[in-house]
Amino acid sequence: HGAYRRIRGCGQVTPPDIGTVLFTGAFGLVGTGILGIVIGTHLVRIVLSIILLETGANLLLMLSGFRSGAAAPVIVDGVIPASMVDPVPQALVLTAIVIGVAVQAFMMTMVLRLYSIYGTLDIRELRDCLERDLARSAGVGMPTSEDAPLGVPETVMRRGSS
C-alpha cells in the first residue's frame, strides 16, 4: 500500500488526495508525450505523442483553477457559493481543445499526404527521400559527408545508416 498513508492510532488507510492523483496523471501524460516525440521514428506515433502532451498540458491548466471542495462559479437562486473554482482556466482549456483538434486533423492530413507520396512513415527514410527530392529540384548533387571513409561510395554509406 505504498500510495496510501496510515492514520496514527488507527488501523484505517486513507487514499491519496485527488489533487495529487490528478497532478501525477498530468505530469505522466506530459512526460510520456515528450518521450514519444524525442524517441519516436514513426510519424503516427509522434502525432499520438503530441496529442498526449497536449492532453497533459490541458489537464495541468485545468488543475491550476482546482480547489478541493469548491463549487462551480454559478449563482443559483441568488445564493453565491462560499468557495468557487476559477472559470478562466476552464475557458482556456475549452479553446485549447478546439484548436488542438484542428491541429491534430491537419497533422494527420500531412501524415497521410506524406505516405501517399513516399510510401513510408519512418522519419529516417522520409529524410532521405526529402533530401533527394530537394537536391533534384535544386539541380544539385546529394549532400555528402566529409567524414565518409575514402573509397566507399556515398550510396553505400547512405544505405548503411538507415
mmCIF file with all atom_site columns, N, CA and C in Angstrom, residues 134-158:
data_model
loop_
_atom_site.group_PDB
_atom_site.id
_atom_site.type_symbol
_atom_site.label_atom_id
_atom_site.label_alt_id
_atom_site.label_comp_id
_atom_site.label_asym_id
_atom_site.label_entity_id
_atom_site.label_seq_id
_atom_site.pdbx_PDB_ins_code
_atom_site.Cartn_x
_atom_site.Cartn_y
_atom_site.Cartn_z
_atom_site.occupancy
_atom_site.B_iso_or_equiv
_atom_site.pdbx_formal_charge
_atom_site.auth_seq_id
_atom_site.auth_comp_id
_atom_site.auth_asym_id
_atom_site.auth_atom_id
_atom_site.pdbx_PDB_model_num
ATOM 1  N N  . LEU A 1 134 ? 14.730 17.428 -52.810 1.00 0.00 ? 134 LEU A N  1
ATOM 2  C CA . LEU A 1 134 ? 15.212 18.809 -52.771 1.00 0.00 ? 134 LEU A CA 1
ATOM 3  C C  . LEU A 1 134 ? 16.449 18.990 -53.648 1.00 0.00 ? 134 LEU A C  1
ATOM 4  N N  . ALA A 1 135 ? 17.367 18.026 -53.598 1.00 0.00 ? 135 ALA A N  1
ATOM 5  C CA . ALA A 1 135 ? 18.572 18.107 -54.427 1.00 0.00 ? 135 ALA A CA 1
ATOM 6  C C  . ALA A 1 135 ? 18.197 18.048 -55.904 1.00 0.00 ? 135 ALA A C  1
ATOM 7  N N  . ARG A 1 136 ? 17.255 17.173 -56.253 1.00 0.00 ? 136 ARG A N  1
ATOM 8  C CA . ARG A 1 136 ? 16.825 17.049 -57.651 1.00 0.00 ? 136 ARG A CA 1
ATOM 9  C C  . ARG A 1 136 ? 16.154 18.340 -58.125 1.00 0.00 ? 136 ARG A C  1
ATOM 10 N N  . SER A 1 137 ? 15.282 18.929 -57.321 1.00 0.00 ? 137 SER A N  1
ATOM 11 C CA . SER A 1 137 ? 14.583 20.143 -57.743 1.00 0.00 ? 137 SER A CA 1
ATOM 12 C C  . SER A 1 137 ? 15.515 21.354 -57.784 1.00 0.00 ? 137 SER A C  1
ATOM 13 N N  . ALA A 1 138 ? 16.568 21.350 -56.972 1.00 0.00 ? 138 ALA A N  1
ATOM 14 C CA . ALA A 1 138 ? 17.527 22.454 -56.987 1.00 0.00 ? 138 ALA A CA 1
ATOM 15 C C  . ALA A 1 138 ? 18.593 22.261 -58.057 1.00 0.00 ? 138 ALA A C  1
ATOM 16 N N  . GLY A 1 139 ? 18.645 21.075 -58.642 1.00 0.00 ? 139 GLY A N  1
ATOM 17 C CA . GLY A 1 139 ? 19.632 20.806 -59.685 1.00 0.00 ? 139 GLY A CA 1
ATOM 18 C C  . GLY A 1 139 ? 21.037 20.627 -59.142 1.00 0.00 ? 139 GLY A C  1
ATOM 19 N N  . VAL A 1 140 ? 21.154 20.166 -57.910 1.00 0.00 ? 140 VAL A N  1
ATOM 20 C CA . VAL A 1 140 ? 22.469 19.934 -57.310 1.00 0.00 ? 140 VAL A CA 1
ATOM 21 C C  . VAL A 1 140 ? 22.572 18.471 -56.928 1.00 0.00 ? 140 VAL A C  1
ATOM 22 N N  . GLY A 1 141 ? 23.791 18.058 -56.596 1.00 0.00 ? 141 GLY A N  1
ATOM 23 C CA . GLY A 1 141 ? 24.001 16.678 -56.175 1.00 0.00 ? 141 GLY A CA 1
ATOM 24 C C  . GLY A 1 141 ? 23.539 16.474 -54.741 1.00 0.00 ? 141 GLY A C  1
ATOM 25 N N  . MET A 1 142 ? 23.447 15.215 -54.364 1.00 0.00 ? 142 MET A N  1
ATOM 26 C CA . MET A 1 142 ? 23.056 14.879 -52.997 1.00 0.00 ? 142 MET A CA 1
ATOM 27 C C  . MET A 1 142 ? 24.114 15.382 -52.024 1.00 0.00 ? 142 MET A C  1
ATOM 28 N N  . PRO A 1 143 ? 23.698 15.814 -50.835 1.00 0.00 ? 143 PRO A N  1
ATOM 29 C CA . PRO A 1 143 ? 24.688 16.230 -49.845 1.00 0.00 ? 143 PRO A CA 1
ATOM 30 C C  . PRO A 1 143 ? 25.568 15.051 -49.445 1.00 0.00 ? 143 PRO A C  1
ATOM 31 N N  . THR A 1 144 ? 26.844 15.323 -49.273 1.00 0.00 ? 144 THR A N  1
ATOM 32 C CA . THR A 1 144 ? 27.781 14.271 -48.893 1.00 0.00 ? 144 THR A CA 1
ATOM 33 C C  . THR A 1 144 ? 28.412 14.613 -47.552 1.00 0.00 ? 144 THR A C  1
ATOM 34 N N  . SER A 1 145 ? 29.004 13.620 -46.958 1.00 0.00 ? 145 SER A N  1
ATOM 35 C CA . SER A 1 145 ? 29.650 13.809 -45.673 1.00 0.00 ? 145 SER A CA 1
ATOM 36 C C  . SER A 1 145 ? 31.157 13.839 -45.859 1.00 0.00 ? 145 SER A C  1
ATOM 37 N N  . GLU A 1 146 ? 31.806 14.801 -45.211 1.00 0.00 ? 146 GLU A N  1
ATOM 38 C CA . GLU A 1 146 ? 33.263 14.850 -45.245 1.00 0.00 ? 146 GLU A CA 1
ATOM 39 C C  . GLU A 1 146 ? 33.862 13.769 -44.368 1.00 0.00 ? 146 GLU A C  1
ATOM 40 N N  . ASP A 1 147 ? 33.064 13.187 -43.510 1.00 0.00 ? 147 ASP A N  1
ATOM 41 C CA . ASP A 1 147 ? 33.539 12.159 -42.603 1.00 0.00 ? 147 ASP A CA 1
ATOM 42 C C  . ASP A 1 147 ? 33.430 10.760 -43.196 1.00 0.00 ? 147 ASP A C  1
ATOM 43 N N  . ALA A 1 148 ? 32.885 10.632 -44.413 1.00 0.00 ? 148 ALA A N  1
ATOM 44 C CA . ALA A 1 148 ? 32.725 9.317  -45.035 1.00 0.00 ? 148 ALA A CA 1
ATOM 45 C C  . ALA A 1 148 ? 34.105 8.732  -45.335 1.00 0.00 ? 148 ALA A C  1
ATOM 46 N N  . PRO A 1 149 ? 34.290 7.419  -45.152 1.00 0.00 ? 149 PRO A N  1
ATOM 47 C CA . PRO A 1 149 ? 35.582 6.793  -45.450 1.00 0.00 ? 149 PRO A CA 1
ATOM 48 C C  . PRO A 1 149 ? 35.903 6.899  -46.947 1.00 0.00 ? 149 PRO A C  1
ATOM 49 N N  . LEU A 1 150 ? 37.174 7.019  -47.239 1.00 0.00 ? 150 LEU A N  1
ATOM 50 C CA . LEU A 1 150 ? 37.602 7.103  -48.632 1.00 0.00 ? 150 LEU A CA 1
ATOM 51 C C  . LEU A 1 150 ? 37.382 5.768  -49.333 1.00 0.00 ? 150 LEU A C  1
ATOM 52 N N  . GLY A 1 151 ? 36.989 5.822  -50.573 1.00 0.00 ? 151 GLY A N  1
ATOM 53 C CA . GLY A 1 151 ? 36.835 4.620  -51.370 1.00 0.00 ? 151 GLY A CA 1
ATOM 54 C C  . GLY A 1 151 ? 35.476 3.946  -51.216 1.00 0.00 ? 151 GLY A C  1
ATOM 55 N N  . VAL A 1 152 ? 34.622 4.448  -50.334 1.00 0.00 ? 152 VAL A N  1
ATOM 56 C CA . VAL A 1 152 ? 33.288 3.868  -50.173 1.00 0.00 ? 152 VAL A CA 1
ATOM 57 C C  . VAL A 1 152 ? 32.294 4.815  -50.836 1.00 0.00 ? 152 VAL A C  1
ATOM 58 N N  . PRO A 1 153 ? 31.552 4.323  -51.829 1.00 0.00 ? 153 PRO A N  1
ATOM 59 C CA . PRO A 1 153 ? 30.580 5.210  -52.491 1.00 0.00 ? 153 PRO A CA 1
ATOM 60 C C  . PRO A 1 153 ? 29.545 5.737  -51.497 1.00 0.00 ? 153 PRO A C  1
ATOM 61 N N  . GLU A 1 154 ? 29.093 6.966  -51.729 1.00 0.00 ? 154 GLU A N  1
ATOM 62 C CA . GLU A 1 154 ? 28.125 7.613  -50.836 1.00 0.00 ? 154 GLU A CA 1
ATOM 63 C C  . GLU A 1 154 ? 26.818 6.834  -50.756 1.00 0.00 ? 154 GLU A C  1
ATOM 64 N N  . THR A 1 155 ? 26.411 6.173  -51.840 1.00 0.00 ? 155 THR A N  1
ATOM 65 C CA . THR A 1 155 ? 25.153 5.426  -51.813 1.00 0.00 ? 155 THR A CA 1
ATOM 66 C C  . THR A 1 155 ? 25.230 4.261  -50.840 1.00 0.00 ? 155 THR A C  1
ATOM 67 N N  . VAL A 1 156 ? 26.417 3.632  -50.730 1.00 0.00 ? 156 VAL A N  1
ATOM 68 C CA . VAL A 1 156 ? 26.577 2.535  -49.776 1.00 0.00 ? 156 VAL A CA 1
ATOM 69 C C  . VAL A 1 156 ? 26.517 3.090  -48.363 1.00 0.00 ? 156 VAL A C  1
ATOM 70 N N  . MET A 1 157 ? 27.114 4.248  -48.125 1.00 0.00 ? 157 MET A N  1
ATOM 71 C CA . MET A 1 157 ? 27.106 4.859  -46.795 1.00 0.00 ? 157 MET A CA 1
ATOM 72 C C  . MET A 1 157 ? 25.682 5.230  -46.394 1.00 0.00 ? 157 MET A C  1
ATOM 73 N N  . ARG A 1 158 ? 24.907 5.777  -47.329 1.00 0.00 ? 158 ARG A N  1
ATOM 74 C CA . ARG A 1 158 ? 23.532 6.196  -47.014 1.00 0.00 ? 158 ARG A CA 1
ATOM 75 C C  . ARG A 1 158 ? 22.660 4.992  -46.695 1.00 0.00 ? 158 ARG A C  1
#
